[in-house]
Coordinates of C-alpha atoms and ligand atoms in Angstrom, one line a residue:
M508 CA 248.9 -103.2 -90.7
Q509 CA 247.1 -105.9 -92.6
M510 CA 249.3 -108.3 -94.6
N511 CA 248.6 -108.8 -98.3
H512 CA 248.7 -112.0 -100.3
Q513 CA 252.2 -111.3 -101.5
E514 CA 253.4 -111.2 -97.9
H515 CA 251.5 -114.3 -97.0
T516 CA 253.0 -116.2 -99.9
R517 CA 256.5 -115.1 -99.0
L518 CA 256.2 -116.8 -95.7
F519 CA 256.2 -120.1 -97.5
I520 CA 258.3 -119.7 -100.7
P521 CA 260.9 -117.3 -102.1
F522 CA 260.3 -115.6 -105.4
D523 CA 261.9 -112.9 -107.5
R524 CA 258.7 -111.2 -108.7
W525 CA 255.1 -111.1 -107.6
L526 CA 252.7 -111.5 -110.5
S527 CA 249.1 -112.0 -109.3
A528 CA 246.5 -113.3 -106.9
A529 CA 242.9 -114.1 -107.8
P530 CA 240.0 -115.8 -106.0
Y531 CA 239.8 -119.4 -106.9
G532 CA 237.1 -122.2 -106.8
D533 CA 233.8 -122.2 -105.1
G534 CA 234.3 -123.6 -101.6
H535 CA 231.8 -122.7 -99.0
I536 CA 234.2 -122.5 -96.1
N537 CA 237.8 -121.4 -96.8
D538 CA 239.0 -118.5 -99.0
T539 CA 241.2 -119.7 -101.8
F540 CA 243.4 -117.7 -104.1
R541 CA 245.5 -118.7 -107.1
V542 CA 248.8 -116.8 -107.0
E543 CA 251.5 -116.5 -109.6
V544 CA 255.1 -115.6 -109.0
E545 CA 258.2 -115.6 -111.1
H546 CA 261.2 -117.4 -109.7
G547 CA 264.5 -118.3 -111.4
G548 CA 263.1 -117.1 -114.7
A549 CA 260.0 -119.4 -114.5
V550 CA 256.4 -118.6 -113.7
K551 CA 255.0 -120.7 -110.9
A552 CA 251.4 -121.0 -109.6
Y553 CA 250.2 -121.9 -106.1
L554 CA 247.0 -122.0 -104.1
L555 CA 247.0 -119.7 -101.1
Q556 CA 244.3 -120.4 -98.6
R557 CA 242.9 -118.7 -95.6
I558 CA 241.4 -121.3 -93.3
N559 CA 238.0 -120.5 -91.9
R560 CA 238.8 -120.6 -88.2
H561 CA 235.2 -120.4 -87.1
V562 CA 234.6 -123.7 -88.8
F563 CA 238.0 -125.3 -88.1
R564 CA 238.6 -124.3 -84.5
N565 CA 242.1 -125.9 -84.3
P566 CA 244.0 -125.2 -87.6
E567 CA 247.2 -126.6 -86.1
R568 CA 245.7 -130.0 -85.4
L569 CA 244.1 -129.9 -88.8
M570 CA 247.4 -129.3 -90.5
R571 CA 249.0 -132.1 -88.5
N572 CA 246.3 -134.5 -89.6
M573 CA 246.9 -133.4 -93.2
Q574 CA 250.6 -133.8 -93.0
T575 CA 250.4 -137.2 -91.3
V576 CA 248.0 -138.4 -93.9
C577 CA 250.0 -137.0 -96.8
E578 CA 253.2 -138.7 -95.6
W579 CA 251.4 -142.0 -95.2
L580 CA 249.8 -141.8 -98.7
A581 CA 253.2 -140.9 -100.2
E582 CA 254.7 -144.1 -98.8
Q583 CA 252.0 -146.4 -100.2
E584 CA 253.4 -147.9 -103.3
G585 CA 250.0 -149.0 -104.6
Y586 CA 248.7 -145.4 -104.3
T587 CA 249.4 -144.0 -107.8
Y588 CA 247.7 -140.7 -107.3
R589 CA 249.5 -137.5 -106.7
V590 CA 249.7 -136.3 -103.1
V591 CA 249.1 -132.6 -102.9
A592 CA 250.7 -131.7 -99.6
P593 CA 250.9 -128.3 -98.0
L594 CA 254.2 -126.5 -98.5
A595 CA 256.5 -125.7 -95.6
G596 CA 258.2 -122.4 -95.3
P597 CA 261.9 -122.0 -94.5
D598 CA 261.0 -122.3 -90.8
G599 CA 259.5 -125.7 -91.5
R600 CA 255.9 -124.5 -90.8
V601 CA 253.0 -125.3 -93.0
L602 CA 250.7 -122.8 -91.3
H603 CA 251.2 -119.1 -90.6
T604 CA 249.0 -116.6 -88.7
D605 CA 248.8 -113.0 -89.6
D606 CA 248.3 -109.9 -87.5
A607 CA 244.5 -110.3 -87.7
G608 CA 244.8 -113.9 -86.3
E609 CA 243.9 -115.5 -89.6
Y610 CA 245.6 -118.8 -90.6
W611 CA 247.2 -119.2 -94.0
R612 CA 248.7 -122.0 -95.9
L613 CA 250.1 -122.7 -99.4
F614 CA 249.7 -125.6 -101.8
P615 CA 251.4 -126.3 -105.1
F616 CA 249.0 -125.7 -108.0
V617 CA 248.7 -128.8 -110.0
E618 CA 249.2 -127.7 -113.6
H619 CA 247.3 -129.3 -116.5
S620 CA 244.6 -130.4 -114.2
Y621 CA 240.9 -129.5 -113.9
T622 CA 238.0 -130.3 -111.7
P623 CA 235.1 -131.6 -113.7
E624 CA 232.0 -129.5 -114.4
A625 CA 228.9 -130.9 -112.8
P626 CA 226.8 -132.8 -113.8
V627 CA 229.5 -135.3 -114.7
G628 CA 228.7 -138.4 -116.8
P629 CA 229.1 -142.0 -115.6
E630 CA 232.6 -142.4 -116.9
T631 CA 233.9 -139.4 -115.0
A632 CA 232.0 -140.5 -111.9
A633 CA 233.5 -144.0 -112.0
E634 CA 237.0 -142.6 -112.4
A635 CA 236.4 -140.3 -109.4
A636 CA 235.0 -143.1 -107.3
R637 CA 238.0 -145.2 -108.1
A638 CA 240.2 -142.4 -106.8
Y639 CA 238.2 -142.1 -103.6
G640 CA 238.2 -145.9 -103.3
A641 CA 242.0 -145.9 -103.8
F642 CA 242.3 -143.2 -101.1
A643 CA 240.3 -145.3 -98.7
R644 CA 242.3 -148.4 -99.6
A645 CA 245.7 -146.7 -99.1
L646 CA 244.5 -145.6 -95.7
R647 CA 242.8 -148.8 -94.6
D648 CA 245.6 -149.7 -92.1
F649 CA 246.1 -146.2 -90.9
P650 CA 245.2 -145.9 -87.2
A651 CA 242.1 -143.8 -87.7
G652 CA 241.6 -143.1 -84.0
E653 CA 244.9 -141.2 -84.0
L654 CA 243.6 -138.4 -86.2
A655 CA 242.0 -135.4 -84.7
E656 CA 238.4 -134.6 -85.4
T657 CA 238.9 -131.4 -87.3
I658 CA 235.3 -130.6 -86.8
P659 CA 234.1 -132.4 -83.7
G660 CA 231.1 -134.6 -84.3
F661 CA 231.1 -133.9 -88.0
H662 CA 228.9 -136.8 -88.9
D663 CA 227.8 -137.6 -85.4
T664 CA 224.1 -138.1 -86.3
D665 CA 222.9 -137.9 -82.7
L666 CA 224.7 -134.6 -82.1
R667 CA 223.6 -133.1 -85.4
W668 CA 220.0 -134.0 -84.6
Q669 CA 220.4 -132.4 -81.2
H670 CA 221.8 -129.2 -82.7
F671 CA 218.9 -129.1 -85.1
M672 CA 216.4 -129.5 -82.3
E673 CA 218.2 -126.7 -80.3
V674 CA 218.0 -124.3 -83.2
L675 CA 214.3 -125.2 -83.7
E676 CA 213.7 -124.5 -80.1
K677 CA 215.5 -121.1 -80.1
D678 CA 214.4 -120.1 -83.6
P679 CA 216.9 -117.2 -83.4
A680 CA 216.2 -115.7 -86.8
G681 CA 212.4 -116.1 -86.4
R682 CA 212.2 -118.3 -89.6
K683 CA 210.7 -121.4 -88.2
A684 CA 207.1 -120.6 -89.1
L685 CA 208.2 -120.3 -92.8
T686 CA 209.6 -123.8 -93.0
I687 CA 207.2 -126.1 -91.3
R688 CA 207.0 -128.4 -94.3
E689 CA 210.8 -128.7 -94.6
I690 CA 211.1 -129.3 -90.8
D691 CA 208.6 -132.1 -91.0
A692 CA 210.5 -133.6 -93.9
I693 CA 213.7 -133.6 -91.8
R694 CA 211.8 -135.4 -89.0
E695 CA 211.0 -138.1 -91.5
A696 CA 214.7 -138.8 -91.8
K697 CA 215.1 -139.5 -88.1
P698 CA 214.6 -143.3 -88.3
L699 CA 217.4 -143.5 -90.8
F700 CA 219.7 -141.3 -88.7
D701 CA 218.9 -143.6 -85.7
R702 CA 219.7 -146.7 -87.8
I703 CA 223.1 -145.3 -88.8
S704 CA 223.8 -144.3 -85.2
A705 CA 223.0 -147.8 -84.0
L706 CA 225.1 -149.4 -86.7
K707 CA 228.1 -147.3 -85.6
K708 CA 227.6 -148.2 -82.0
S709 CA 227.3 -151.9 -82.8
G710 CA 230.6 -151.9 -84.6
A711 CA 229.0 -152.9 -87.9
L712 CA 230.4 -149.7 -89.3
P713 CA 234.1 -149.7 -88.4
L714 CA 235.9 -146.5 -87.7
R715 CA 237.9 -145.6 -90.8
V716 CA 239.9 -142.7 -92.2
A717 CA 237.2 -140.8 -94.0
H718 CA 237.7 -137.9 -96.5
N719 CA 234.3 -136.4 -95.7
D720 CA 234.0 -134.2 -98.7
T721 CA 233.9 -136.6 -101.6
K722 CA 232.5 -134.3 -104.3
A723 CA 233.6 -134.1 -108.0
S724 CA 235.4 -130.9 -107.5
N725 CA 237.7 -132.5 -104.9
I726 CA 239.2 -134.7 -107.6
L727 CA 241.8 -133.2 -110.0
F728 CA 241.7 -134.7 -113.5
D729 CA 244.4 -134.6 -116.1
R730 CA 243.6 -132.3 -119.0
R731 CA 244.9 -134.6 -121.6
T732 CA 244.1 -138.1 -120.4
H733 CA 241.0 -137.2 -118.4
K734 CA 242.1 -139.6 -115.7
A735 CA 241.9 -138.7 -112.0
V736 CA 245.3 -137.5 -110.8
A737 CA 244.7 -136.4 -107.2
V738 CA 242.3 -136.4 -104.3
I739 CA 242.3 -132.9 -102.7
D740 CA 240.8 -131.0 -99.9
L741 CA 242.0 -133.0 -96.9
D742 CA 240.6 -130.6 -94.3
T743 CA 237.9 -132.9 -93.1
V744 CA 240.0 -136.1 -93.2
M745 CA 239.2 -137.6 -89.8
P746 CA 237.9 -140.8 -88.2
G747 CA 234.6 -141.7 -89.8
T748 CA 232.8 -144.3 -91.9
A749 CA 233.0 -145.6 -95.4
L750 CA 229.3 -145.0 -95.8
S751 CA 229.6 -141.3 -95.4
D752 CA 232.2 -141.0 -98.1
F753 CA 230.3 -143.1 -100.5
G754 CA 227.1 -141.3 -99.5
D755 CA 228.6 -137.9 -100.2
M756 CA 229.7 -139.1 -103.6
V757 CA 226.1 -140.1 -104.4
R758 CA 224.8 -136.9 -103.0
T759 CA 227.0 -134.7 -105.2
F760 CA 227.5 -136.8 -108.4
T761 CA 224.2 -138.3 -109.2
T762 CA 222.0 -135.2 -109.5
D763 CA 221.4 -133.4 -112.7
R764 CA 221.8 -130.0 -111.1
P765 CA 223.7 -128.1 -108.4
E766 CA 222.7 -128.4 -104.8
D767 CA 221.5 -124.8 -104.8
D768 CA 219.2 -125.2 -107.8
P769 CA 215.6 -124.2 -106.9
A770 CA 214.3 -127.0 -109.1
D771 CA 214.2 -130.6 -107.7
P772 CA 217.2 -132.6 -108.7
V773 CA 216.8 -135.8 -110.7
L774 CA 218.7 -138.8 -109.5
R775 CA 220.7 -140.3 -112.4
R776 CA 220.7 -144.1 -111.9
D777 CA 223.5 -144.7 -114.4
V778 CA 225.8 -142.4 -112.4
L779 CA 224.8 -144.1 -109.2
E780 CA 225.8 -147.5 -110.7
A781 CA 229.0 -146.1 -112.0
L782 CA 230.0 -144.7 -108.6
K783 CA 229.3 -148.0 -107.0
A784 CA 231.2 -150.0 -109.5
G785 CA 234.2 -147.6 -109.4
Y786 CA 234.3 -147.4 -105.6
L787 CA 234.0 -151.1 -105.1
E788 CA 236.7 -151.8 -107.7
E789 CA 239.2 -150.3 -105.2
A790 CA 237.5 -150.8 -101.9
G791 CA 235.3 -153.8 -102.4
D792 CA 237.7 -156.4 -101.0
F793 CA 238.5 -154.7 -97.7
L794 CA 235.1 -153.2 -96.8
H795 CA 233.1 -155.4 -94.5
A796 CA 230.0 -157.1 -95.9
S797 CA 228.0 -154.9 -93.5
E798 CA 229.4 -151.8 -95.1
R799 CA 228.9 -153.0 -98.7
A800 CA 225.3 -153.9 -97.9
Q801 CA 224.6 -150.4 -96.5
L802 CA 226.1 -148.2 -99.2
L803 CA 222.7 -146.8 -100.3
H804 CA 221.7 -146.2 -96.7
G805 CA 224.9 -144.1 -96.5
A806 CA 223.8 -142.1 -99.5
A807 CA 220.3 -141.3 -98.0
W808 CA 221.8 -140.6 -94.6
I809 CA 224.3 -138.1 -95.8
T810 CA 221.8 -136.4 -98.1
G811 CA 219.2 -136.2 -95.3
E812 CA 221.9 -134.9 -93.0
Q813 CA 223.0 -132.3 -95.5
A814 CA 219.4 -131.1 -95.8
M815 CA 219.3 -130.8 -92.1
R816 CA 222.6 -128.9 -92.0
F817 CA 221.4 -126.4 -94.6
L818 CA 218.0 -126.0 -93.0
G819 CA 219.6 -125.7 -89.6
D820 CA 221.8 -122.9 -90.9
W821 CA 218.9 -121.1 -92.5
L822 CA 217.0 -121.3 -89.2
A823 CA 220.1 -120.1 -87.3
G824 CA 220.3 -117.0 -89.5
D825 CA 223.0 -118.2 -92.0
V826 CA 226.0 -118.4 -89.7
Y827 CA 227.9 -121.3 -91.2
Y828 CA 227.7 -121.6 -95.0
K829 CA 228.6 -118.7 -97.2
T830 CA 225.4 -117.5 -98.8
R831 CA 224.9 -115.3 -101.9
Y832 CA 221.2 -114.3 -101.3
A833 CA 218.7 -114.3 -98.5
E834 CA 217.1 -117.7 -99.1
H835 CA 220.2 -119.5 -100.3
N836 CA 220.3 -122.0 -97.5
L837 CA 216.6 -122.7 -97.7
V838 CA 216.9 -123.4 -101.4
R839 CA 219.8 -125.7 -100.8
A840 CA 217.8 -127.5 -98.0
R841 CA 214.8 -128.0 -100.3
N842 CA 217.0 -129.3 -103.1
Q843 CA 218.6 -131.8 -100.8
L844 CA 215.3 -132.9 -99.4
A845 CA 214.1 -133.7 -102.9
L846 CA 217.2 -135.9 -103.4
F847 CA 216.7 -137.5 -100.1
R848 CA 213.2 -138.5 -101.1
E849 CA 214.5 -140.1 -104.3
L850 CA 217.3 -142.0 -102.4
S851 CA 214.9 -143.1 -99.7
K852 CA 212.9 -145.0 -102.4
L853 CA 216.0 -147.1 -103.1
I854 CA 216.6 -148.4 -99.6
Ligands
GN1_899 C1 231.1 -127.6 -97.3 O1 233.3 -125.7 -98.6 P1 233.0 -127.1 -99.2 O2 232.2 -127.0 -100.4 O3 234.3 -127.8 -99.4 C2 231.1 -128.5 -96.1 C3 230.7 -129.9 -96.5 C4 229.3 -129.8 -97.2 C5 229.4 -128.9 -98.4 C6 228.1 -128.7 -99.0 C7 233.8 -128.2 -93.6 O4 232.2 -128.0 -98.2 O5 230.6 -130.7 -95.4 O6 228.9 -131.1 -97.6 O7 229.9 -127.6 -98.0 N1 232.4 -128.5 -95.4 C8 232.4 -128.3 -94.1 O8 228.2 -128.1 -100.2 O9 231.4 -128.1 -93.4
MG900 MG1 235.6 -129.1 -98.4

C-alpha cells in the first residue's frame, strides 16, 4: 500500500498530531510539501521532499554531499548564514525510500522567511549575491574533488553539446523542423561553449564547490530585516566553477520577466552591476584574476546552455523539465535565447 505524507514525515520526526501537507514552491525537479504537525503543544512546520530519482540517479550520494557540505558550513565561524540541513530520523538516516522506490527527506521550515518575488530590485540582488559569495567563500578550502557529481556532467559544456547533437540527430518527437531558427541560434553559442571548455581544461577556471542553482528563490530572506538568512537547495552542490554560479545569478536575476514568459526579457543593467558588486564583496579576494575577468562570459555561457537544455528537452519530447503546456519548453528556450543575445553583446 502506498505511504502517505504523514507516514513519510513520521520516519523522520515524532509528533502528537498530524495537521496538514500542501504542495510548496515552484521547483521544476523535486516535489515539495509544507507539512504541519503538533508536538508537545506546539505547531511545527517542515518541508517534506520527494527527490526526483530520474534526475538524481544516486540520492544516497547526493545526501552525503549535502551533509558533508552542511557540516563544513556549520563549522565556518565567518559564515553567518543559517545552514538548513536535512533532518535525521531516529535511525540516523536523512533519506528514506518508500514501497514505490521513491526517496524522501525532511527539512526544518525556516519561519519568518520568504523567497523574493521576481523580478527583484538591485538591493535584493546584491544581498542575494553576497550570500552566494559568502557560500563560495566558506567553501573555498573544501576539497571540491571529493564531492560526488549529483548529476554527472551537469555543466560539462562538451557533453551537453554532444547530447544536444544526439537529440537533433534522432529527433524523437519529430519537432526539429519547427525550430530551425532556434537550433541555429544555439549553434551560434558554440564558440563560447568551446572557450569555456578550453578555460576549464587549461586550469584558468579552477575546480570549486559550486552551488549550481543560484536563483533568487534559493535564498531565504528575513521577513522583518529583508536580509538574506540562508542559501538553500543544495542538491546540485558539486565540483564546478565560480563562473557558472555567477552566471546563473545573472541569468535568473537580471531579467524583467520569468524564464517562461513568451515575450523577450530585458536585461536590467543596474541589477547586473549590483550582482557583481555583491558577489565580489565576498568572493573578490580569493577568486583568481582569470575568474574575475570572465564573469560575464560565465553569464552568457550559462544562459546559452540553459537555452540549449530547454530546447533539447523540447526536441526530446519534454522528458526532463516539468511542463504545464505543450510548448512550455520551447517558450523557455526562446526566452533564454533572447537573454543570451543581450548578454553576448556585453562580452
Ligand atoms: C531546474 O527545479 P529547479 O528550478 O531548482 C534545474 C536547473 C535549471 C532550472 C531552470 C537539477 O532547477 O539546473 O537551471 O531548473 N535543476 C536541475 O529553471 O536540472
Ligand atoms: Mg534546484
